[in-house]
Tab-separated table of C-alpha atoms and ligand atoms in Angstrom:
chain	number	residue	atom	x	y	z
A	111	UNK	CA	-67.979	-24.027	-60.604
A	112	UNK	CA	-69.307	-25.247	-57.262
A	113	UNK	CA	-65.989	-24.427	-55.620
A	114	UNK	CA	-66.768	-20.707	-55.837
A	115	UNK	CA	-69.770	-21.202	-53.623
A	116	UNK	CA	-67.856	-22.875	-50.815
A	117	UNK	CA	-66.116	-19.852	-49.308
A	118	UNK	CA	-69.242	-17.649	-49.063
A	119	UNK	CA	-71.129	-20.633	-47.679
A	120	UNK	CA	-68.443	-21.243	-45.091
A	121	UNK	CA	-68.445	-17.563	-44.059
A	122	UNK	CA	-72.203	-17.601	-43.768
A	123	UNK	CA	-72.169	-20.685	-41.566
A	124	UNK	CA	-69.439	-19.201	-39.348
A	125	UNK	CA	-71.429	-15.992	-38.972
A	126	UNK	CA	-74.505	-17.968	-37.933
A	127	UNK	CA	-72.452	-20.005	-35.455
A	128	UNK	CA	-71.062	-16.831	-33.863
A	129	UNK	CA	-74.497	-15.234	-33.736
A	130	UNK	CA	-75.849	-18.295	-31.939
A	131	UNK	CA	-73.065	-18.385	-29.403
A	132	UNK	CA	-73.655	-14.755	-28.410
A	133	UNK	CA	-76.942	-12.972	-29.203
A	134	UNK	CA	-76.721	-9.421	-30.604
A	135	UNK	CA	-77.912	-7.729	-27.408
A	136	UNK	CA	-75.234	-9.527	-25.377
A	137	UNK	CA	-72.599	-8.727	-27.984
A	138	UNK	CA	-73.560	-5.057	-27.691
A	139	UNK	CA	-72.747	-5.078	-23.971
A	140	UNK	CA	-69.610	-7.146	-24.559
A	141	UNK	CA	-68.430	-4.731	-27.260
A	142	UNK	CA	-69.165	-1.669	-25.141
A	143	UNK	CA	-67.015	-2.902	-22.233
A	144	UNK	CA	-64.622	-5.080	-24.254
A	145	UNK	CA	-65.541	-8.192	-22.233
A	146	UNK	CA	-64.369	-10.254	-25.212
A	147	UNK	CA	-60.831	-8.934	-24.755
A	148	UNK	CA	-60.673	-11.233	-21.716
A	149	UNK	CA	-63.524	-13.745	-22.035
A	150	UNK	CA	-63.904	-16.281	-24.866
A	151	UNK	CA	-66.808	-18.627	-25.420
A	152	UNK	CA	-64.498	-21.621	-24.979
A	153	UNK	CA	-61.134	-21.762	-23.314
A	154	UNK	CA	-59.096	-19.472	-21.137
A	155	UNK	CA	-58.052	-16.009	-22.317
A	156	UNK	CA	-57.179	-13.411	-19.649
A	157	UNK	CA	-60.233	-14.539	-17.714
A	158	UNK	CA	-62.347	-17.716	-17.646
A	159	UNK	CA	-64.556	-18.632	-20.631
A	160	UNK	CA	-68.241	-17.730	-20.737
A	161	UNK	CA	-68.989	-21.441	-20.386
A	162	UNK	CA	-67.017	-21.616	-17.150
A	163	UNK	CA	-68.682	-18.433	-15.889
A	164	UNK	CA	-72.077	-19.940	-16.728
A	165	UNK	CA	-71.336	-22.904	-14.437
A	166	UNK	CA	-71.210	-20.538	-11.447
A	167	UNK	CA	-74.929	-19.825	-11.976
A	168	UNK	CA	-74.728	-16.288	-10.593
A	169	UNK	CA	-77.904	-14.238	-10.293
A	170	UNK	CA	-77.879	-10.913	-12.167
A	171	UNK	CA	-77.583	-9.137	-8.810
A	172	UNK	CA	-74.579	-11.190	-7.709
A	173	UNK	CA	-72.930	-10.878	-11.129
A	174	UNK	CA	-73.345	-7.089	-11.023
A	175	UNK	CA	-71.591	-7.012	-7.637
A	176	UNK	CA	-68.746	-9.188	-8.929
A	177	UNK	CA	-68.245	-7.143	-12.125
A	178	UNK	CA	-68.148	-3.881	-10.169
A	179	UNK	CA	-66.073	-5.393	-7.365
A	180	UNK	CA	-64.311	-8.518	-8.644
A	181	UNK	CA	-63.338	-11.274	-6.224
A	182	UNK	CA	-60.265	-12.874	-7.853
A	183	UNK	CA	-60.224	-15.448	-5.017
A	184	UNK	CA	-63.211	-17.008	-6.843
A	185	UNK	CA	-60.794	-17.806	-9.723
A	186	UNK	CA	-57.516	-19.156	-8.407
A	187	UNK	CA	-54.733	-18.856	-10.965
A	188	UNK	CA	-56.301	-15.911	-12.796
A	189	UNK	CA	-55.278	-12.263	-12.518
A	190	UNK	CA	-57.913	-9.992	-10.930
A	191	UNK	CA	-60.534	-8.673	-13.347
A	192	UNK	CA	-60.430	-4.909	-13.818
A	193	UNK	CA	-63.604	-3.603	-12.107
A	194	UNK	CA	-66.227	-2.169	-14.476
A	195	UNK	CA	-67.939	0.340	-12.208
A	196	UNK	CA	-70.189	1.983	-14.775
A	197	UNK	CA	-71.970	-1.112	-16.156
A	198	UNK	CA	-75.745	-0.733	-15.630
A	199	UNK	CA	-78.047	-3.277	-13.954
A	200	UNK	CA	-79.909	-3.673	-17.254
A	201	UNK	CA	-76.666	-4.502	-19.064
A	202	UNK	CA	-75.629	-7.016	-16.395
A	203	UNK	CA	-79.056	-8.641	-16.653
A	204	UNK	CA	-78.650	-9.099	-20.421
A	205	UNK	CA	-75.369	-10.946	-19.822
A	206	UNK	CA	-76.669	-12.913	-16.806
A	207	UNK	CA	-79.872	-14.003	-18.611
A	208	UNK	CA	-77.820	-15.187	-21.576
A	209	UNK	CA	-75.265	-16.992	-19.379
A	210	UNK	CA	-78.102	-18.892	-17.704
A	211	UNK	CA	-78.810	-20.440	-21.139
A	212	UNK	CA	-75.143	-21.258	-21.930
A	213	UNK	CA	-74.163	-24.897	-21.458
B	215	HEC	C1	-59.255	-6.939	-18.560
B	215	HEC	C2	-59.829	-8.264	-18.702
B	215	HEC	C3	-61.311	-8.438	-18.395
B	215	HEC	C4	-62.365	-7.738	-18.926
B	215	HEC	C5	-62.347	-6.577	-19.905
B	215	HEC	C6	-63.555	-8.356	-18.378
B	215	HEC	N1	-63.213	-9.383	-17.545
B	215	HEC	FE1	-64.484	-10.549	-16.478
B	215	HEC	N2	-62.913	-11.459	-15.573
B	215	HEC	C7	-61.588	-11.291	-15.899
B	215	HEC	C8	-60.762	-12.126	-15.049
B	215	HEC	C9	-59.246	-12.218	-15.117
B	215	HEC	C10	-61.652	-12.825	-14.205
B	215	HEC	C11	-61.288	-13.864	-13.114
B	215	HEC	C12	-60.707	-13.206	-11.897
B	215	HEC	C13	-61.686	-12.349	-11.186
B	215	HEC	O1	-62.871	-12.714	-11.033
B	215	HEC	O2	-61.273	-11.263	-10.739
B	215	HEC	C14	-63.001	-12.372	-14.560
B	215	HEC	C15	-64.164	-12.800	-13.943
B	215	HEC	C16	-65.440	-12.494	-14.365
B	215	HEC	C17	-66.656	-12.993	-13.751
B	215	HEC	C18	-66.721	-13.943	-12.557
B	215	HEC	C19	-66.622	-13.188	-11.247
B	215	HEC	C20	-66.510	-14.147	-10.078
B	215	HEC	O3	-66.119	-13.687	-8.988
B	215	HEC	O4	-66.786	-15.334	-10.230
B	215	HEC	C21	-67.705	-12.481	-14.456
B	215	HEC	C22	-69.192	-12.746	-14.220
B	215	HEC	C23	-67.146	-11.645	-15.485
B	215	HEC	N3	-65.768	-11.656	-15.403
B	215	HEC	C24	-67.889	-10.959	-16.411
B	215	HEC	C25	-67.379	-9.982	-17.257
B	215	HEC	C26	-68.189	-9.137	-18.094
B	215	HEC	C27	-69.701	-9.250	-18.249
B	215	HEC	C28	-67.348	-8.278	-18.714
B	215	HEC	C29	-67.706	-7.128	-19.641
B	215	HEC	C30	-68.790	-6.250	-19.151
B	215	HEC	C31	-65.998	-8.597	-18.274
B	215	HEC	N4	-66.056	-9.645	-17.399
B	215	HEC	C32	-64.838	-7.936	-18.681
B	215	HEC	C33	-61.090	-10.415	-16.855
B	215	HEC	C34	-61.854	-9.475	-17.536
């Protein structure tokens, strides 16, 4: 009987865990520009993880400059990030504010 409750419970807990790791407003920006195609919460994908990016403690202004004009020399061993020229300051700020809370 109880067994039937385990899968939905597990899915619910996973959904909550994902929601906590990236708030909806950040996910919206990430989805729009497919940041998640290259950046994971943990571990290397094409680019460094969000946790590694958080350690750089970039201001929103600096992060905007780096997203529009990536400096691959900041990440030895990684390919250059494709510049995202059309990301808005407000969108960068959403990501930067969230990253400042990521440990
Ligand atoms: C096509 C893959 C790709 C996509 C899509 C992508 N990135 Fe990156 N990103 C990288 C790689 C690779 C690096 C490391 C090399 C570099 O900085 O050029 C990087 C580096 C960064 C850095 C660090 C820049 C620095 O100089 O330290 C930030 C911040 C960042 N990405 C944010 C984002 C955000 C936010 C998005 C979505 C709006 C995004 N990236 C989308 C691949 C990607």
